[in-house]
Amino acid sequence: MYVAFKCLIGALLMLAIHSLAQTKHYYAAGLVLMLPAISLPTYYFMHVERGAAAVQTTALFGMLSVLAYLAFLAALYWAEKRLPILLSTLLALAAWVVVAVGLLLVWKRIRP
């Protein structure tokens, strides 16, 4: 049931993103991408099942993971006018993977 709820939220978010992308305020779709609608119930259930410390650790790592998303957006911004869209998105995804793997490796060493 919980998985179906997350799928429904995901579908509604995609609908909102698509709808906003069709308006003159298309850029606001980027803000909807950052809406914590799916993570809110996840953190609640994590707290219930694993406790506050797990939520705090996950929230801290989540703050660091913004760096991977920033790398994705920066690479996409740079590549968009230089490369075709498929190559731009692949390059941006590669940037995300490199930073995400780096974060995971560093996190394993400094984990609180």
mmCIF file with all atom_site columns, C-alpha atoms in Angstrom:
data_model
loop_
_atom_site.group_PDB
_atom_site.id
_atom_site.type_symbol
_atom_site.label_atom_id
_atom_site.label_alt_id
_atom_site.label_comp_id
_atom_site.label_asym_id
_atom_site.label_entity_id
_atom_site.label_seq_id
_atom_site.pdbx_PDB_ins_code
_atom_site.Cartn_x
_atom_site.Cartn_y
_atom_site.Cartn_z
_atom_site.occupancy
_atom_site.B_iso_or_equiv
_atom_site.pdbx_formal_charge
_atom_site.auth_seq_id
_atom_site.auth_comp_id
_atom_site.auth_asym_id
_atom_site.auth_atom_id
_atom_site.pdbx_PDB_model_num
ATOM 1   C CA . MET A 1 1   ? 0.000  0.000  0.000   1.00 0.00 ? 1   MET A CA 1
ATOM 2   C CA . TYR A 1 2   ? 2.823  2.383  0.909   1.00 0.00 ? 2   TYR A CA 1
ATOM 3   C CA . VAL A 1 3   ? 4.531  1.787  -2.450  1.00 0.00 ? 3   VAL A CA 1
ATOM 4   C CA . ALA A 1 4   ? 1.274  2.503  -4.301  1.00 0.00 ? 4   ALA A CA 1
ATOM 5   C CA . PHE A 1 5   ? 0.957  5.757  -2.332  1.00 0.00 ? 5   PHE A CA 1
ATOM 6   C CA . LYS A 1 6   ? 4.474  6.792  -3.379  1.00 0.00 ? 6   LYS A CA 1
ATOM 7   C CA . CYS A 1 7   ? 3.701  5.931  -7.004  1.00 0.00 ? 7   CYS A CA 1
ATOM 8   C CA . LEU A 1 8   ? 0.558  8.074  -6.867  1.00 0.00 ? 8   LEU A CA 1
ATOM 9   C CA . ILE A 1 9   ? 2.499  11.002 -5.429  1.00 0.00 ? 9   ILE A CA 1
ATOM 10  C CA . GLY A 1 10  ? 5.149  10.553 -8.122  1.00 0.00 ? 10  GLY A CA 1
ATOM 11  C CA . ALA A 1 11  ? 2.517  10.544 -10.859 1.00 0.00 ? 11  ALA A CA 1
ATOM 12  C CA . LEU A 1 12  ? 0.904  13.690 -9.451  1.00 0.00 ? 12  LEU A CA 1
ATOM 13  C CA . LEU A 1 13  ? 4.280  15.413 -9.288  1.00 0.00 ? 13  LEU A CA 1
ATOM 14  C CA . MET A 1 14  ? 5.013  14.486 -12.906 1.00 0.00 ? 14  MET A CA 1
ATOM 15  C CA . LEU A 1 15  ? 1.616  15.862 -13.902 1.00 0.00 ? 15  LEU A CA 1
ATOM 16  C CA . ALA A 1 16  ? 2.356  19.106 -12.041 1.00 0.00 ? 16  ALA A CA 1
ATOM 17  C CA . ILE A 1 17  ? 5.783  19.385 -13.675 1.00 0.00 ? 17  ILE A CA 1
ATOM 18  C CA . HIS A 1 18  ? 4.340  18.723 -17.121 1.00 0.00 ? 18  HIS A CA 1
ATOM 19  C CA . SER A 1 19  ? 1.523  21.213 -16.569 1.00 0.00 ? 19  SER A CA 1
ATOM 20  C CA . LEU A 1 20  ? 3.895  23.937 -15.362 1.00 0.00 ? 20  LEU A CA 1
ATOM 21  C CA . ALA A 1 21  ? 6.245  23.285 -18.278 1.00 0.00 ? 21  ALA A CA 1
ATOM 22  C CA . GLN A 1 22  ? 3.407  24.210 -20.642 1.00 0.00 ? 22  GLN A CA 1
ATOM 23  C CA . THR A 1 23  ? 2.852  27.651 -19.073 1.00 0.00 ? 23  THR A CA 1
ATOM 24  C CA . LYS A 1 24  ? 4.739  30.917 -19.375 1.00 0.00 ? 24  LYS A CA 1
ATOM 25  C CA . HIS A 1 25  ? 6.193  30.069 -15.940 1.00 0.00 ? 25  HIS A CA 1
ATOM 26  C CA . TYR A 1 26  ? 7.842  26.866 -17.227 1.00 0.00 ? 26  TYR A CA 1
ATOM 27  C CA . TYR A 1 27  ? 10.911 27.466 -15.026 1.00 0.00 ? 27  TYR A CA 1
ATOM 28  C CA . ALA A 1 28  ? 8.811  26.797 -11.900 1.00 0.00 ? 28  ALA A CA 1
ATOM 29  C CA . ALA A 1 29  ? 8.815  23.121 -12.875 1.00 0.00 ? 29  ALA A CA 1
ATOM 30  C CA . GLY A 1 30  ? 12.349 23.034 -11.436 1.00 0.00 ? 30  GLY A CA 1
ATOM 31  C CA . LEU A 1 31  ? 10.959 24.069 -8.072  1.00 0.00 ? 31  LEU A CA 1
ATOM 32  C CA . VAL A 1 32  ? 8.354  21.282 -8.138  1.00 0.00 ? 32  VAL A CA 1
ATOM 33  C CA . LEU A 1 33  ? 11.199 18.814 -8.672  1.00 0.00 ? 33  LEU A CA 1
ATOM 34  C CA . MET A 1 34  ? 12.533 19.798 -5.274  1.00 0.00 ? 34  MET A CA 1
ATOM 35  C CA . LEU A 1 35  ? 9.182  19.369 -3.477  1.00 0.00 ? 35  LEU A CA 1
ATOM 36  C CA . PRO A 1 36  ? 9.703  16.899 -0.613  1.00 0.00 ? 36  PRO A CA 1
ATOM 37  C CA . ALA A 1 37  ? 6.306  15.223 -1.126  1.00 0.00 ? 37  ALA A CA 1
ATOM 38  C CA . ILE A 1 38  ? 7.781  11.744 -1.460  1.00 0.00 ? 38  ILE A CA 1
ATOM 39  C CA . SER A 1 39  ? 10.455 12.176 1.203   1.00 0.00 ? 39  SER A CA 1
ATOM 40  C CA . LEU A 1 40  ? 8.073  13.418 3.917   1.00 0.00 ? 40  LEU A CA 1
ATOM 41  C CA . PRO A 1 41  ? 6.310  10.071 4.426   1.00 0.00 ? 41  PRO A CA 1
ATOM 42  C CA . THR A 1 42  ? 9.649  8.292  3.993   1.00 0.00 ? 42  THR A CA 1
ATOM 43  C CA . TYR A 1 43  ? 11.197 10.243 6.846   1.00 0.00 ? 43  TYR A CA 1
ATOM 44  C CA . TYR A 1 44  ? 8.128  9.642  8.994   1.00 0.00 ? 44  TYR A CA 1
ATOM 45  C CA . PHE A 1 45  ? 8.282  5.877  8.518   1.00 0.00 ? 45  PHE A CA 1
ATOM 46  C CA . MET A 1 46  ? 12.049 5.896  8.959   1.00 0.00 ? 46  MET A CA 1
ATOM 47  C CA . HIS A 1 47  ? 11.571 7.661  12.301  1.00 0.00 ? 47  HIS A CA 1
ATOM 48  C CA . VAL A 1 48  ? 8.951  5.125  13.376  1.00 0.00 ? 48  VAL A CA 1
ATOM 49  C CA . GLU A 1 49  ? 11.062 2.131  12.314  1.00 0.00 ? 49  GLU A CA 1
ATOM 50  C CA . ARG A 1 50  ? 14.634 3.314  13.014  1.00 0.00 ? 50  ARG A CA 1
ATOM 51  C CA . GLY A 1 51  ? 14.372 6.352  15.285  1.00 0.00 ? 51  GLY A CA 1
ATOM 52  C CA . ALA A 1 52  ? 15.358 10.003 15.231  1.00 0.00 ? 52  ALA A CA 1
ATOM 53  C CA . ALA A 1 53  ? 19.089 9.352  14.790  1.00 0.00 ? 53  ALA A CA 1
ATOM 54  C CA . ALA A 1 54  ? 18.483 7.618  11.450  1.00 0.00 ? 54  ALA A CA 1
ATOM 55  C CA . VAL A 1 55  ? 16.376 10.541 10.243  1.00 0.00 ? 55  VAL A CA 1
ATOM 56  C CA . GLN A 1 56  ? 19.040 13.030 11.311  1.00 0.00 ? 56  GLN A CA 1
ATOM 57  C CA . THR A 1 57  ? 21.805 11.063 9.578   1.00 0.00 ? 57  THR A CA 1
ATOM 58  C CA . THR A 1 58  ? 19.724 10.747 6.412   1.00 0.00 ? 58  THR A CA 1
ATOM 59  C CA . ALA A 1 59  ? 18.846 14.448 6.486   1.00 0.00 ? 59  ALA A CA 1
ATOM 60  C CA . LEU A 1 60  ? 22.521 15.376 6.839   1.00 0.00 ? 60  LEU A CA 1
ATOM 61  C CA . PHE A 1 61  ? 23.487 13.141 3.921   1.00 0.00 ? 61  PHE A CA 1
ATOM 62  C CA . GLY A 1 62  ? 20.547 14.583 1.980   1.00 0.00 ? 62  GLY A CA 1
ATOM 63  C CA . MET A 1 63  ? 21.948 18.078 2.471   1.00 0.00 ? 63  MET A CA 1
ATOM 64  C CA . LEU A 1 64  ? 25.279 16.906 1.091   1.00 0.00 ? 64  LEU A CA 1
ATOM 65  C CA . SER A 1 65  ? 23.573 15.140 -1.807  1.00 0.00 ? 65  SER A CA 1
ATOM 66  C CA . VAL A 1 66  ? 22.394 18.513 -3.059  1.00 0.00 ? 66  VAL A CA 1
ATOM 67  C CA . LEU A 1 67  ? 25.959 18.820 -4.363  1.00 0.00 ? 67  LEU A CA 1
ATOM 68  C CA . ALA A 1 68  ? 25.299 15.982 -6.820  1.00 0.00 ? 68  ALA A CA 1
ATOM 69  C CA . TYR A 1 69  ? 22.127 17.674 -8.032  1.00 0.00 ? 69  TYR A CA 1
ATOM 70  C CA . LEU A 1 70  ? 24.008 20.965 -8.335  1.00 0.00 ? 70  LEU A CA 1
ATOM 71  C CA . ALA A 1 71  ? 26.648 19.222 -10.469 1.00 0.00 ? 71  ALA A CA 1
ATOM 72  C CA . PHE A 1 72  ? 23.860 17.813 -12.652 1.00 0.00 ? 72  PHE A CA 1
ATOM 73  C CA . LEU A 1 73  ? 22.267 21.233 -13.139 1.00 0.00 ? 73  LEU A CA 1
ATOM 74  C CA . ALA A 1 74  ? 25.583 23.000 -13.725 1.00 0.00 ? 74  ALA A CA 1
ATOM 75  C CA . ALA A 1 75  ? 26.616 20.455 -16.363 1.00 0.00 ? 75  ALA A CA 1
ATOM 76  C CA . LEU A 1 76  ? 23.201 20.631 -18.014 1.00 0.00 ? 76  LEU A CA 1
ATOM 77  C CA . TYR A 1 77  ? 23.307 24.437 -18.037 1.00 0.00 ? 77  TYR A CA 1
ATOM 78  C CA . TRP A 1 78  ? 26.784 24.448 -19.586 1.00 0.00 ? 78  TRP A CA 1
ATOM 79  C CA . ALA A 1 79  ? 26.081 21.719 -22.165 1.00 0.00 ? 79  ALA A CA 1
ATOM 80  C CA . GLU A 1 80  ? 22.607 22.789 -23.289 1.00 0.00 ? 80  GLU A CA 1
ATOM 81  C CA . LYS A 1 81  ? 23.798 25.390 -25.803 1.00 0.00 ? 81  LYS A CA 1
ATOM 82  C CA . ARG A 1 82  ? 26.835 23.378 -26.863 1.00 0.00 ? 82  ARG A CA 1
ATOM 83  C CA . LEU A 1 83  ? 25.493 19.856 -27.386 1.00 0.00 ? 83  LEU A CA 1
ATOM 84  C CA . PRO A 1 84  ? 22.299 18.156 -28.550 1.00 0.00 ? 84  PRO A CA 1
ATOM 85  C CA . ILE A 1 85  ? 19.781 17.498 -25.771 1.00 0.00 ? 85  ILE A CA 1
ATOM 86  C CA . LEU A 1 86  ? 20.545 13.769 -25.519 1.00 0.00 ? 86  LEU A CA 1
ATOM 87  C CA . LEU A 1 87  ? 24.259 14.409 -25.068 1.00 0.00 ? 87  LEU A CA 1
ATOM 88  C CA . SER A 1 88  ? 23.557 17.302 -22.690 1.00 0.00 ? 88  SER A CA 1
ATOM 89  C CA . THR A 1 89  ? 21.443 15.136 -20.430 1.00 0.00 ? 89  THR A CA 1
ATOM 90  C CA . LEU A 1 90  ? 23.904 12.236 -20.589 1.00 0.00 ? 90  LEU A CA 1
ATOM 91  C CA . LEU A 1 91  ? 26.766 14.553 -19.645 1.00 0.00 ? 91  LEU A CA 1
ATOM 92  C CA . ALA A 1 92  ? 24.701 15.998 -16.788 1.00 0.00 ? 92  ALA A CA 1
ATOM 93  C CA . LEU A 1 93  ? 23.841 12.494 -15.588 1.00 0.00 ? 93  LEU A CA 1
ATOM 94  C CA . ALA A 1 94  ? 27.518 11.533 -15.720 1.00 0.00 ? 94  ALA A CA 1
ATOM 95  C CA . ALA A 1 95  ? 28.363 14.589 -13.614 1.00 0.00 ? 95  ALA A CA 1
ATOM 96  C CA . TRP A 1 96  ? 25.710 13.543 -11.092 1.00 0.00 ? 96  TRP A CA 1
ATOM 97  C CA . VAL A 1 97  ? 27.082 9.982  -10.945 1.00 0.00 ? 97  VAL A CA 1
ATOM 98  C CA . VAL A 1 98  ? 30.671 11.163 -10.419 1.00 0.00 ? 98  VAL A CA 1
ATOM 99  C CA . VAL A 1 99  ? 29.710 13.512 -7.582  1.00 0.00 ? 99  VAL A CA 1
ATOM 100 C CA . ALA A 1 100 ? 27.269 10.998 -6.038  1.00 0.00 ? 100 ALA A CA 1
ATOM 101 C CA . VAL A 1 101 ? 29.879 8.231  -6.002  1.00 0.00 ? 101 VAL A CA 1
ATOM 102 C CA . GLY A 1 102 ? 32.391 10.662 -4.530  1.00 0.00 ? 102 GLY A CA 1
ATOM 103 C CA . LEU A 1 103 ? 29.926 11.654 -1.812  1.00 0.00 ? 103 LEU A CA 1
ATOM 104 C CA . LEU A 1 104 ? 29.257 8.019  -0.944  1.00 0.00 ? 104 LEU A CA 1
ATOM 105 C CA . LEU A 1 105 ? 32.977 7.237  -0.713  1.00 0.00 ? 105 LEU A CA 1
ATOM 106 C CA . VAL A 1 106 ? 33.671 10.283 1.451   1.00 0.00 ? 106 VAL A CA 1
ATOM 107 C CA . TRP A 1 107 ? 30.595 9.607  3.609   1.00 0.00 ? 107 TRP A CA 1
ATOM 108 C CA . LYS A 1 108 ? 31.783 6.089  4.385   1.00 0.00 ? 108 LYS A CA 1
ATOM 109 C CA . ARG A 1 109 ? 34.971 7.586  5.820   1.00 0.00 ? 109 ARG A CA 1
ATOM 110 C CA . ILE A 1 110 ? 33.505 10.495 7.805   1.00 0.00 ? 110 ILE A CA 1
ATOM 111 C CA . ARG A 1 111 ? 30.090 9.060  8.721   1.00 0.00 ? 111 ARG A CA 1
ATOM 112 C CA . PRO A 1 112 ? 28.909 10.519 12.039  1.00 0.00 ? 112 PRO A CA 1
#
